[in-house]
Coordinates of C-alpha atoms and ligand atoms in Angstrom, one line a residue:
Chain A
X1 CA -4.4 29.9 -16.6
X2 CA -3.9 26.2 -14.8
X3 CA -1.9 23.7 -16.2
X4 CA -1.9 19.6 -16.2
X5 CA 1.3 18.2 -14.5
X6 CA 2.5 15.1 -15.0
X7 CA 5.2 13.8 -12.5
X8 CA 7.3 11.0 -14.7
X9 CA 7.8 7.7 -12.6
X10 CA 11.6 7.7 -12.6
X11 CA 14.2 5.4 -10.9
X12 CA 17.8 5.6 -11.8
X13 CA 17.3 7.8 -14.8
X14 CA 15.1 4.8 -16.5
X15 CA 11.6 6.0 -17.3
X16 CA 8.7 3.7 -16.4
X17 CA 6.4 2.7 -18.9
X18 CA 3.3 3.5 -16.6
X19 CA 4.3 7.4 -17.8
X20 CA 2.6 6.8 -20.8
X21 CA -0.4 5.8 -19.2
X22 CA -0.4 8.6 -16.7
X23 CA -0.1 10.7 -20.2
X24 CA -3.3 9.0 -21.3
X25 CA -5.3 9.9 -17.9
X26 CA -3.8 13.7 -18.0
X27 CA -5.1 14.2 -21.4
X28 CA -8.7 13.4 -20.4
X29 CA -8.3 16.3 -17.9
X30 CA -6.7 19.1 -20.5
X31 CA -4.4 19.1 -23.5
X32 CA -0.7 19.4 -23.8
X33 CA 0.4 18.5 -20.4
X34 CA 3.7 19.3 -19.4
X35 CA 5.9 16.4 -18.4
X36 CA 8.3 16.6 -15.3
X37 CA 11.2 14.2 -15.3
X38 CA 13.3 13.9 -12.4
X39 CA 17.0 12.6 -12.6
X40 CA 20.5 13.0 -11.6
X41 CA 20.9 13.1 -15.5
X42 CA 17.3 13.3 -17.0
X43 CA 18.0 13.7 -20.3
X44 CA 17.4 10.1 -21.9
X45 CA 14.2 9.8 -20.2
X46 CA 13.0 13.3 -20.9
X47 CA 13.4 12.4 -24.7
X48 CA 11.2 9.4 -24.3
X49 CA 8.9 11.5 -22.6
X50 CA 9.0 14.0 -25.5
X51 CA 7.7 11.5 -27.6
X52 CA 4.3 10.7 -26.0
X53 CA 1.5 11.6 -28.2
X54 CA -0.3 14.6 -26.7
X55 CA 2.2 16.2 -24.4
X56 CA 2.8 19.8 -24.2
X57 CA 6.3 20.1 -23.0
X58 CA 8.8 18.6 -21.1
X59 CA 11.1 19.7 -18.0
X60 CA 14.3 17.8 -17.4
X61 CA 14.6 18.2 -13.8
X62 CA 18.5 17.7 -13.2
X63 CA 19.4 17.7 -9.3
X64 CA 21.9 15.5 -7.2
X65 CA 18.9 14.7 -4.7
X66 CA 17.5 12.3 -7.1
X67 CA 20.6 9.8 -6.7
X68 CA 18.9 8.4 -3.4
X69 CA 15.0 8.6 -2.7
X70 CA 14.1 11.3 0.0
X71 CA 10.7 12.1 -0.2
X72 CA 10.8 15.6 1.1
X73 CA 13.6 16.8 -0.7
X74 CA 12.4 14.9 -3.9
X75 CA 9.0 17.0 -3.2
X76 CA 10.9 20.0 -3.0
X77 CA 12.6 19.7 -6.3
X78 CA 9.4 19.0 -8.2
X79 CA 7.4 21.6 -6.6
X80 CA 9.7 24.3 -7.8
X81 CA 9.3 23.7 -11.2
X82 CA 5.8 22.6 -11.1
X83 CA 3.2 25.5 -12.0
X84 CA -0.2 25.5 -10.6
X85 CA -2.8 23.2 -12.0
X86 CA -3.5 19.1 -11.7
X87 CA -0.9 16.9 -11.1
X88 CA -0.7 13.5 -12.3
X89 CA 1.7 10.5 -11.1
X90 CA 1.6 6.8 -11.3
X91 CA 0.2 5.1 -8.1
X92 CA 3.7 3.5 -7.0
X93 CA 4.9 3.6 -3.4
X94 CA 7.0 6.3 -4.1
X95 CA 4.3 7.9 -6.5
X96 CA 1.6 7.8 -3.8
X97 CA 4.0 9.9 -1.2
X98 CA 5.1 12.2 -3.7
X99 CA 1.7 12.7 -4.7
X100 CA 0.4 13.2 -0.9
X101 CA 3.3 15.7 -0.5
X102 CA 2.8 17.9 -3.2
X103 CA -0.7 18.1 -2.9
X104 CA 0.0 19.3 0.7
X105 CA 2.8 21.6 -0.7
X106 CA 0.2 23.0 -3.2
X107 CA -2.8 23.3 -0.7
X108 CA -4.5 20.5 -3.1
X109 CA -6.4 17.4 -2.3
X110 CA -4.5 13.9 -3.4
X111 CA -6.6 11.1 -4.7
X112 CA -4.7 8.0 -4.7
X113 CA -5.3 4.9 -7.3
X114 CA -7.4 6.7 -9.8
X115 CA -9.3 4.3 -12.0
X116 CA -11.6 6.6 -14.0
X117 CA -11.6 10.3 -15.1
X118 CA -14.6 12.1 -16.8
X119 CA -14.3 15.6 -17.0
X120 CA -14.3 16.9 -13.3
X121 CA -15.5 13.9 -12.1
X122 CA -12.9 10.9 -11.0
X123 CA -13.0 7.5 -9.4
X124 CA -11.1 5.5 -7.1
X125 CA -11.4 2.0 -5.3
X126 CA -11.9 2.3 -1.3
X127 CA -12.3 -0.3 1.8
X128 CA -9.6 -2.6 -0.1
X129 CA -11.6 -2.4 -3.3
X130 CA -15.2 -3.4 -2.0
X131 CA -16.5 -0.4 -3.4
X132 CA -15.6 2.6 -5.8
X133 CA -16.1 6.1 -4.9
X134 CA -16.8 8.8 -7.4
X135 CA -15.5 12.4 -6.6
X136 CA -16.2 15.7 -8.0
X137 CA -13.0 18.1 -8.3
X138 CA -13.6 21.6 -7.5
X139 CA -10.1 22.9 -7.8
X140 CA -6.6 21.5 -8.6
X141 CA -5.8 18.2 -7.6
X142 CA -3.4 16.0 -7.4
X143 CA -3.5 12.5 -8.2
X144 CA -2.2 8.9 -8.7
X145 CA -3.2 6.8 -11.5
X146 CA -3.5 3.0 -11.0
X147 CA -1.4 0.7 -13.7
X148 CA -2.9 -1.2 -15.9
X149 CA -6.3 0.8 -16.4
X150 CA -5.6 3.7 -18.6
X151 CA -4.2 2.9 -22.5
X152 CA -0.7 3.9 -22.9
X153 CA 0.2 7.1 -24.7
X154 CA 1.7 6.2 -28.1
X155 CA 4.5 7.5 -29.5
X156 CA 5.4 10.1 -32.3
X157 CA 5.2 13.3 -30.3
X158 CA 8.0 15.7 -30.3
X159 CA 7.4 18.3 -27.5
X160 CA 10.2 20.6 -26.3
X161 CA 12.6 20.1 -23.5
X162 CA 13.7 22.6 -21.0
X163 CA 16.3 21.9 -18.8
X164 CA 16.4 22.8 -15.2
X165 CA 19.1 22.3 -12.8
X166 CA 17.8 22.3 -8.9
X167 CA 19.5 21.2 -5.7
X168 CA 17.4 20.3 -2.1
X169 CA 18.9 19.3 1.2
X170 CA 18.6 15.4 1.8
X171 CA 16.5 15.3 5.1
X172 CA 17.8 11.1 5.3
X173 CA 21.2 9.5 4.5
X174 CA 20.8 5.9 2.8
X175 CA 23.2 4.0 5.0
X176 CA 22.8 0.9 2.7
X177 CA 21.1 -1.2 0.2
X178 CA 20.1 -4.2 1.3
X179 CA 19.6 -6.5 -1.8
X180 CA 16.0 -8.6 -1.5
X181 CA 16.3 -11.1 1.1
X182 CA 14.0 -14.2 1.2
X183 CA 12.5 -13.0 4.6
X184 CA 10.5 -16.1 5.6
X185 CA 7.1 -15.4 6.7
X186 CA 4.7 -17.6 8.6
X187 CA 1.4 -19.0 6.5
X188 CA -0.7 -18.0 9.4
X189 CA 0.1 -14.7 9.1
X190 CA 0.7 -13.8 5.7
X191 CA -2.3 -11.9 3.4
X192 CA -1.1 -13.5 0.2
X193 CA 0.1 -17.2 0.3
X194 CA 2.1 -19.4 -2.5
X195 CA 1.9 -23.4 -1.7
X196 CA 3.5 -25.9 -3.8
X197 CA 2.8 -29.6 -3.7
X198 CA 4.1 -32.7 -4.8
X199 CA 4.1 -31.7 -8.1
X200 CA 7.4 -29.4 -7.8
X201 CA 9.2 -32.4 -7.8
X202 CA 12.2 -31.5 -5.4
X203 CA 12.2 -29.5 -2.5
X204 CA 15.2 -27.2 -4.1
X205 CA 12.0 -26.1 -6.6
X206 CA 10.7 -24.2 -3.6
X207 CA 13.1 -21.8 -4.3
X208 CA 10.9 -20.7 -7.7
X209 CA 7.8 -20.1 -5.0
X210 CA 9.9 -17.8 -2.8
X211 CA 10.7 -15.8 -5.8
X212 CA 7.7 -15.1 -6.3
X213 CA 6.6 -14.6 -2.8
X214 CA 9.2 -12.1 -2.2
X215 CA 7.7 -9.8 -4.9
X216 CA 4.4 -10.1 -3.0
X217 CA 5.2 -9.9 0.4
X218 CA 4.0 -13.6 0.8
X219 CA 4.7 -16.8 2.8
X220 CA 5.2 -20.0 1.3
X221 CA 3.2 -22.6 2.1
X222 CA 3.0 -26.7 1.1
X223 CA 0.7 -29.8 1.1
X224 CA 1.0 -32.2 3.2
X225 CA 2.6 -34.7 0.1
X226 CA 5.3 -32.1 0.1
X227 CA 6.1 -32.1 3.4
X228 CA 5.8 -35.6 4.1
X229 CA 8.1 -36.4 1.1
X230 CA 10.7 -33.9 1.8
X231 CA 12.1 -33.4 4.9
X232 CA 13.6 -30.2 3.7
X233 CA 9.7 -29.0 3.9
X234 CA 8.9 -28.3 7.6
X235 CA 5.6 -29.1 9.0
X236 CA 5.0 -25.4 10.0
X237 CA 4.5 -24.6 6.5
X238 CA 1.6 -27.6 6.1
X239 CA -2.0 -26.1 5.1
X240 CA -4.7 -28.2 5.3
X241 CA -6.9 -30.2 7.7
X242 CA -3.7 -31.4 9.7
X243 CA -1.7 -28.1 9.1
X244 CA -3.0 -24.5 9.2
X245 CA -5.9 -23.0 8.5
X246 CA -5.3 -20.1 6.0
X247 CA -7.8 -17.5 5.3
X248 CA -5.3 -15.0 3.1
X249 CA -6.8 -12.2 0.0
X250 CA -4.7 -14.8 -2.3
X251 CA -3.9 -18.4 -2.5
X252 CA -1.6 -19.8 -5.2
X253 CA -1.4 -23.0 -5.3
X254 CA 1.0 -24.5 -7.4
X255 CA 1.4 -28.5 -8.2
X256 CA -1.2 -29.4 -5.8
X257 CA -4.1 -31.4 -6.9
X258 CA -6.6 -30.0 -4.2
X259 CA -7.4 -32.8 -1.8
X260 CA -10.4 -32.4 0.3
X261 CA -8.2 -32.2 3.0
X262 CA -5.8 -29.6 1.6
X263 CA -9.0 -27.4 0.7
X264 CA -10.0 -27.7 4.3
X265 CA -7.2 -25.4 5.0
X266 CA -7.6 -22.8 2.5
X267 CA -10.8 -22.8 0.6
X268 CA -12.2 -19.6 2.7
X269 CA -9.1 -17.5 1.0
X270 CA -10.6 -14.7 -0.9
X271 CA -9.2 -15.4 -4.3
X272 CA -7.7 -18.7 -5.4
X273 CA -5.0 -19.2 -8.0
X274 CA -4.1 -22.6 -9.4
X275 CA -1.4 -23.6 -11.2
X276 CA -1.3 -27.1 -12.6
X277 CA -0.6 -29.4 -15.7
X278 CA -3.6 -31.4 -15.2
X279 CA -6.4 -29.5 -16.3
X280 CA -8.9 -32.2 -14.5
X281 CA -7.2 -31.8 -11.2
X282 CA -9.9 -31.0 -8.6
X283 CA -8.0 -27.5 -7.5
X284 CA -9.4 -26.1 -10.6
X285 CA -13.2 -26.4 -9.3
X286 CA -12.1 -24.3 -6.8
X287 CA -10.3 -21.7 -8.5
X288 CA -10.9 -18.1 -9.5
X289 CA -7.9 -18.3 -11.8
X290 CA -6.8 -21.5 -12.9
X291 CA -3.8 -21.6 -15.1
X292 CA -3.3 -24.9 -17.0
X293 CA 0.1 -25.3 -17.3
X294 CA 3.5 -26.9 -15.5
X295 CA 5.3 -24.8 -13.2
X296 CA 8.3 -24.7 -15.3
X297 CA 6.7 -22.4 -17.7
X298 CA 4.3 -20.9 -15.6
X299 CA 6.2 -19.5 -12.5
X300 CA 9.0 -17.6 -14.5
X301 CA 6.5 -15.5 -16.3
X302 CA 4.4 -14.9 -12.9
X303 CA 7.9 -13.6 -11.3
X304 CA 8.6 -11.7 -14.4
X305 CA 5.0 -10.0 -14.5
X306 CA 4.7 -9.5 -10.9
X307 CA 8.2 -8.1 -11.2
X308 CA 7.6 -5.3 -13.6
X309 CA 4.0 -4.2 -12.0
X310 CA 5.2 -4.7 -8.5
X311 CA 9.2 -4.6 -8.2
Chain B
X1 CA 12.3 13.0 26.8
X2 CA 10.9 12.5 23.1
X3 CA 7.3 14.1 22.3
X4 CA 5.9 10.8 20.4
X5 CA 2.7 10.9 18.7
X6 CA 1.0 8.3 16.9
X7 CA -1.9 8.6 14.7
X8 CA -4.7 6.0 15.1
X9 CA -7.7 5.9 12.9
X10 CA -11.0 4.1 13.6
X11 CA -12.4 2.2 10.6
X12 CA -14.8 -0.4 9.3
X13 CA -13.8 -4.0 10.3
X14 CA -12.1 -5.1 7.2
X15 CA -14.0 -7.8 7.0
X16 CA -17.3 -6.4 6.9
X17 CA -19.2 -6.6 3.7
X18 CA -19.8 -2.9 2.1
X19 CA -23.1 -2.4 1.4
X20 CA -24.3 0.7 -0.6
X21 CA -27.6 2.0 -0.1
X22 CA -28.7 5.5 -2.0
X23 CA -25.4 5.8 -3.4
X24 CA -23.3 5.5 0.0
X25 CA -21.7 2.7 1.5
X26 CA -23.8 2.2 4.5
X27 CA -21.7 2.0 7.6
X28 CA -24.7 1.9 10.0
X29 CA -24.2 -1.7 11.0
X30 CA -20.7 -2.1 10.9
X31 CA -18.2 -3.0 13.4
X32 CA -15.6 -0.3 13.9
X33 CA -11.7 -1.1 14.6
X34 CA -8.6 -0.1 14.9
X35 CA -6.9 0.2 11.4
X36 CA -4.9 -2.5 11.5
X37 CA -1.4 -0.9 10.3
X38 CA -2.1 2.1 13.1
X39 CA -1.8 -0.9 15.5
X40 CA 1.4 -1.7 14.3
X41 CA 2.3 1.9 14.6
X42 CA 1.0 2.1 17.9
X43 CA 3.6 -0.7 18.8
X44 CA 6.2 1.1 17.4
X45 CA 5.9 4.5 19.2
X46 CA 5.6 2.4 22.4
X47 CA 8.7 0.7 21.7
X48 CA 10.7 3.9 21.2
X49 CA 9.5 4.8 24.6
X50 CA 10.7 2.0 26.2
X51 CA 13.9 2.4 24.1
X52 CA 14.8 6.0 25.1
X53 CA 12.2 7.5 27.1
X54 CA 9.5 10.1 26.5
X55 CA 6.1 10.4 26.4
X56 CA 3.1 8.9 23.8
X57 CA -0.1 10.6 22.7
X58 CA -2.5 8.6 20.4
X59 CA -4.0 10.8 18.2
X60 CA -6.9 10.5 16.1
X61 CA -9.4 12.6 14.0
X62 CA -13.2 11.7 14.1
X63 CA -16.3 11.8 15.6
X64 CA -17.2 10.6 19.5
X65 CA -17.3 6.8 18.0
X66 CA -13.3 7.3 17.7
X67 CA -12.8 7.1 21.6
X68 CA -12.9 3.7 21.4
X69 CA -9.8 3.4 19.2
X70 CA -8.1 5.9 21.8
X71 CA -9.0 3.9 24.9
X72 CA -7.9 0.9 23.2
X73 CA -4.7 2.7 22.9
X74 CA -4.7 3.5 26.4
X75 CA -5.2 0.3 27.6
X76 CA -1.8 -0.7 25.3
X77 CA 0.0 1.7 27.4
X78 CA 0.0 5.1 25.7
X79 CA 0.6 8.3 27.9
X80 CA -2.3 10.7 26.8
X81 CA -5.3 10.2 24.2
X82 CA -6.3 13.4 22.0
X83 CA -9.1 13.4 19.6
X84 CA -10.2 16.4 16.6
X85 CA -13.4 16.1 16.8
X86 CA -15.3 16.2 13.3
X87 CA -18.7 15.2 12.5
X88 CA -19.5 11.8 10.8
X89 CA -18.9 11.5 6.9
X90 CA -16.2 12.3 4.0
X91 CA -13.7 14.4 4.9
X92 CA -11.3 15.5 2.0
X93 CA -7.7 14.7 2.3
X94 CA -6.4 17.8 2.2
X95 CA -8.5 18.8 5.4
X96 CA -7.4 15.5 7.1
X97 CA -3.8 16.6 6.7
X98 CA -4.1 20.1 7.4
X99 CA -6.0 19.4 10.6
X100 CA -3.6 16.4 11.9
X101 CA -0.6 18.5 11.3
X102 CA -1.8 21.4 13.3
X103 CA -3.0 19.2 16.3
X104 CA 0.4 17.6 15.8
X105 CA 2.5 21.1 16.0
X106 CA 0.2 22.3 18.9
X107 CA 1.1 19.0 21.0
X108 CA 4.9 19.8 20.3
X109 CA 5.6 16.5 18.8
X110 CA 9.1 15.6 17.8
X111 CA 8.1 12.3 16.5
X112 CA 4.8 11.1 14.8
X113 CA 3.9 7.5 14.1
X114 CA 0.9 6.3 11.6
X115 CA -0.1 3.4 9.1
X116 CA 1.2 3.0 5.9
X117 CA -2.4 3.1 4.8
X118 CA -5.9 3.1 6.7
X119 CA -8.0 0.3 5.6
X120 CA -11.0 2.6 4.5
X121 CA -9.1 4.7 2.3
X122 CA -5.9 2.0 1.3
X123 CA -4.5 5.7 0.4
X124 CA -1.5 6.3 2.4
X125 CA -1.6 9.8 1.9
X126 CA -2.2 11.3 5.7
X127 CA 1.9 10.6 6.6
X128 CA 3.8 12.1 4.0
X129 CA 0.7 15.0 4.0
X130 CA 1.1 15.6 7.6
X131 CA 5.0 15.8 7.1
X132 CA 5.2 18.1 4.4
X133 CA 2.7 20.4 6.4
X134 CA 5.0 20.4 9.3
X135 CA 8.2 20.8 7.2
X136 CA 9.6 17.6 8.5
X137 CA 11.5 14.3 6.4
X138 CA 9.2 11.3 6.4
X139 CA 9.7 7.7 5.7
X140 CA 7.3 5.5 4.4
X141 CA 6.3 1.9 4.7
X142 CA 9.1 1.1 7.5
X143 CA 9.6 -2.7 8.6
X144 CA 12.4 -1.9 11.1
X145 CA 13.7 0.6 13.7
X146 CA 16.5 1.4 15.7
X147 CA 15.9 4.0 18.1
X148 CA 18.5 6.7 18.7
X149 CA 18.6 9.4 21.4
X150 CA 17.8 12.1 18.6
X151 CA 17.8 10.0 15.6
X152 CA 16.4 6.8 13.9
X153 CA 17.7 3.9 11.8
X154 CA 14.8 2.6 9.3
X155 CA 14.5 0.1 6.8
X156 CA 12.2 0.7 4.0
X157 CA 11.7 -1.3 0.9
X158 CA 13.4 -0.3 -2.4
X159 CA 12.9 -0.7 -5.8
X160 CA 16.5 -2.7 -5.6
X161 CA 15.5 -4.5 -2.1
X162 CA 15.6 -2.8 1.4
X163 CA 17.3 0.4 2.0
X164 CA 18.7 1.2 5.7
X165 CA 17.8 4.9 6.2
X166 CA 19.0 7.3 8.7
X167 CA 16.9 10.5 10.0
X168 CA 17.7 13.1 12.5
X169 CA 14.2 13.9 14.6
X170 CA 11.7 15.7 13.8
X171 CA 10.3 13.0 11.5
X172 CA 6.9 11.0 10.2
X173 CA 7.2 7.7 9.9
X174 CA 4.6 5.2 8.5
X175 CA 4.5 1.5 9.6
X176 CA 4.2 -1.6 7.7
X177 CA 4.3 -4.9 9.6
X178 CA 7.8 -6.0 10.8
X179 CA 8.4 -4.5 14.5
X180 CA 6.8 -7.8 15.9
X181 CA 3.0 -8.4 16.9
X182 CA 1.4 -5.4 18.3
X183 CA 0.8 -6.2 22.0
X184 CA -2.1 -7.2 23.5
X185 CA -3.9 -5.0 26.9
X186 CA -3.9 -6.7 30.1
X187 CA -6.6 -6.0 32.6
X188 CA -4.8 -3.5 34.4
X189 CA -4.5 -1.6 31.3
X190 CA -7.8 -2.1 30.5
X191 CA -9.2 -0.9 33.8
X192 CA -7.0 2.1 33.7
X193 CA -8.6 3.6 30.0
X194 CA -12.0 3.2 31.1
X195 CA -10.8 6.3 33.5
X196 CA -8.7 8.0 31.1
X197 CA -10.1 11.4 29.5
X198 CA -10.0 12.4 25.8
X199 CA -8.2 15.7 25.4
X200 CA -10.6 17.2 22.7
X201 CA -8.3 19.4 20.4
X202 CA -9.8 22.4 18.0
X203 CA -7.8 23.2 15.1
X204 CA -10.0 24.9 12.9
X205 CA -11.7 23.9 9.7
X206 CA -10.0 23.6 6.3
X207 CA -12.0 23.4 3.4
X208 CA -10.8 20.3 0.6
X209 CA -11.4 20.5 -3.0
X210 CA -13.3 17.4 -3.8
X211 CA -17.0 16.2 -2.7
X212 CA -18.3 12.7 -2.8
X213 CA -20.8 12.1 -5.6
X214 CA -21.7 8.7 -5.1
X215 CA -20.3 5.1 -4.0
X216 CA -20.9 1.8 -6.1
X217 CA -20.4 -1.6 -5.6
X218 CA -17.5 -2.7 -8.1
X219 CA -18.3 -5.4 -10.4
X220 CA -19.0 -8.6 -9.1
X221 CA -16.4 -11.5 -8.5
X222 CA -17.1 -13.7 -11.6
X223 CA -17.0 -17.3 -11.7
X224 CA -14.0 -19.2 -11.6
X225 CA -11.7 -18.6 -15.2
X226 CA -9.3 -21.4 -16.3
X227 CA -7.0 -20.5 -19.2
X228 CA -5.0 -23.4 -21.3
X229 CA -1.3 -22.4 -21.5
X230 CA 1.3 -20.1 -19.4
X231 CA 1.0 -17.7 -22.0
X232 CA -2.2 -16.8 -20.0
X233 CA -0.3 -15.9 -16.8
X234 CA 0.1 -11.8 -17.9
X235 CA -3.5 -11.9 -18.4
X236 CA -4.1 -13.6 -14.8
X237 CA -1.8 -11.0 -12.9
X238 CA -3.6 -8.2 -14.7
X239 CA -6.9 -9.8 -13.1
X240 CA -5.8 -10.1 -10.0
X241 CA -4.6 -6.3 -9.6
X242 CA -7.7 -5.0 -11.4
X243 CA -10.6 -7.3 -10.8
X244 CA -9.7 -9.1 -7.9
X245 CA -7.8 -6.2 -6.2
X246 CA -5.8 -8.7 -4.3
X247 CA -2.3 -7.4 -5.4
Ligands
LIG1 C1 -6.3 -37.9 7.8 C2 -5.9 -37.0 6.7 C3 -5.5 -35.7 6.9 C4 -4.5 -35.1 5.8 N1 -4.3 -33.7 5.8 C5 -3.7 -33.0 4.8 C6 -3.2 -31.6 4.7 O1 -3.5 -30.9 5.9 N2 -2.6 -30.7 4.0 C7 -3.0 -31.5 2.9 O2 -2.0 -30.8 1.7 N3 -3.2 -32.5 2.9 C8 -3.3 -33.5 3.6 N4 -3.8 -34.7 3.5 C9 -3.1 -35.5 2.0 C10 -3.8 -35.0 1.1 O3 -5.5 -36.2 1.1 C11 -3.4 -35.3 -0.6 O4 -2.7 -36.5 0.1 C12 -2.4 -34.3 -0.4 O5 -3.1 -32.9 -0.3 C13 -2.0 -34.0 -1.8 O6 -0.9 -33.2 -2.2 P1 -0.5 -32.9 -3.4 O7 -1.6 -32.2 -4.0 O8 0.9 -31.9 -3.2 O9 0.2 -34.0 -4.2 P2 -0.9 -34.8 -5.6 O10 -1.9 -35.1 -4.9 O11 0.1 -35.9 -5.8 O12 -0.6 -33.7 -6.4 C14 0.5 -33.3 -7.1 C15 -0.1 -32.3 -8.5 O13 0.8 -31.6 -9.1 C16 0.8 -31.8 -10.2 N5 2.0 -31.6 -11.2 C17 2.8 -33.0 -11.2 N6 3.9 -31.8 -11.9 C18 3.8 -30.7 -12.2 C19 4.4 -29.9 -12.9 N7 5.6 -29.9 -13.5 N8 3.7 -28.3 -13.0 C20 2.3 -28.4 -12.8 N9 1.8 -29.6 -11.8 C21 2.3 -30.7 -11.4 C22 0.0 -33.1 -10.8 O14 -1.0 -32.8 -11.7 C23 -0.9 -33.5 -9.4 O15 -2.2 -32.6 -9.6 C24 -4.5 -35.6 4.4 C25 -4.6 -36.5 4.1 C26 -5.6 -37.7 5.4 C27 -5.9 -38.8 5.3
LIG2 N1 -9.0 10.4 10.7 C1 -7.3 10.0 10.8 N2 -6.9 10.0 12.4 C2 -6.0 9.9 12.9 N3 -5.0 9.2 12.0 C3 -5.2 9.2 10.9 C4 -6.7 9.3 9.7 N4 -6.5 9.6 8.6 C5 -5.5 8.8 8.3 N5 -4.6 8.6 9.8 C6 -3.4 8.1 9.7 O1 -2.7 8.0 8.5 C7 -2.6 6.6 7.9 C8 -2.8 6.4 6.3 O2 -4.0 6.9 6.3 P1 -4.2 6.9 4.7 O3 -3.8 8.3 4.4 O4 -6.0 7.1 4.7 O5 -4.4 5.8 3.8 C9 -3.3 5.9 9.0 O6 -3.0 4.5 9.1 C10 -3.2 6.4 10.3 O7 -2.1 6.1 11.2

């Protein structure tokens, strides 16, 4: 018989909440999915997984190889305990990489970023979301589930847990872990830009923009008022008629009023988010998503949300 | 002498509007380009050769139109260009991985570079899949590389920040931005590329287990929305991800 297997999203023995969403996705393919929980000591995470409603059984997969990330070793260990059938995991960068490897080792097809499952039909975005593709599955597949699409499974289940030890050789060596550095990207190169204006109050407050930028891999820009007022903000960061013209997928304007000369440099951005305390600021007329709030309130929340989604 | 292979894919221009006709993306009027991250992969492959010597082959899988992407790579300075010939249309990821892995094996590849994700699929499946088929290590989303004689030292994003990772060859690397702007072709390169011959590689065929039922347009971009108060930030973040698809 063919099983439904879920690879839990675990980092440092901690179970990520996205796993509960993958459980829901798995339940639309069949009953009693098996959750594989990898870790150097996976017991606690396995207990949480066993409580998700609908889970059939849990394999707590202990291996020293899970101390550092090595896709080949992880995939080998996970493959060794995963029976044939559909295999699902979260659409994180590691999840996608492991899914691709596991698919190859199972001679199955891998489909990334699934947003809909209906029997043996699944959908996922292609062309950067400019189209959706609906696929028919004619055999076991491996898929990653996009986060925030499926409702997380409730708790209250009590699946049995089996402990398995495995070992697999690391193919890579971790030499050093470098804490998140604020690598300064130029606005003209970035696909995402977060810009600050005079409303940021002081140049030091631009640090808050860098915090968000680091999570998104974004560049930090500025309005002319900010560049003119504070010598710490260089002209190279200026967006607008007498600054740089940019065309990112996402432009986040913080404490910027939206003067015509600023708009001239960024209005073709695919999506514009504005954060401004003044609901009548002209920037809101151009924003796809406007948040009427001070940056003091909005930026910490933005950092937190993005961090938990992408970090 | 390292045998370096770089996987390059031809994709629809990323600025193009994707129209749906009869349940399929209509690509008949599309301008084709080299997938942007593959340009970084090419740059890295050429830097690898410059650092320690070797031979670089640009490999693609696709119909004859993809020879343009190979010639563009040739103009940048790769030694050889090769194509696995397939017909136009959907190819399941299992088939893509299997065929490219076979081709890499037949060329005696010792290191393979590819893009972190193709601009059409946005998947990031091919690199790790090919590595698994070859039984190799793979390191994804790499932003910096130091080339050794038979090893690499790479920077890769990790939940905690950046990981500096070492690997012995053979290995497959999927490339993000970070190794500098990809070089541009010069006139001499472009002239040479005109005469270059594409090696056609036959690796047999593989059957995957998905087929396309239909393509649809995603819901239209809605008119601007305004939210009063910072408590709406989580909602906006969700929309950026699920409605706008920009994060
Ligand atoms: C010839 C010419 C060329 C120009 N070229 C450029 C150019 O290239 N680029 C450019 O940007 N400008 C340019 N300008 C200047 C432009 O006209 C505006 O003066 C400038 O863009 C205003 O910058 P700002 O939005 O940061 O400041 P302001 O207009 O002062 O806006 C500050 C905003 O911050 C908001 N705010 C205040 N406190 C907070 C808080 N705590 N939280 C949230 N929001 C807050 C306020 O409500 C306000 O909307 C040019 C002008 C001229 C005449
Ligand atoms: N048909 C193909 N021909 C050559 N390389 C490919 C092909 N498909 C994918 N690749 C490589 O694999 C990378 C990731 O593709 P994908 O898995 O589709 O996101 C691309 O950036 C290319 O380097």
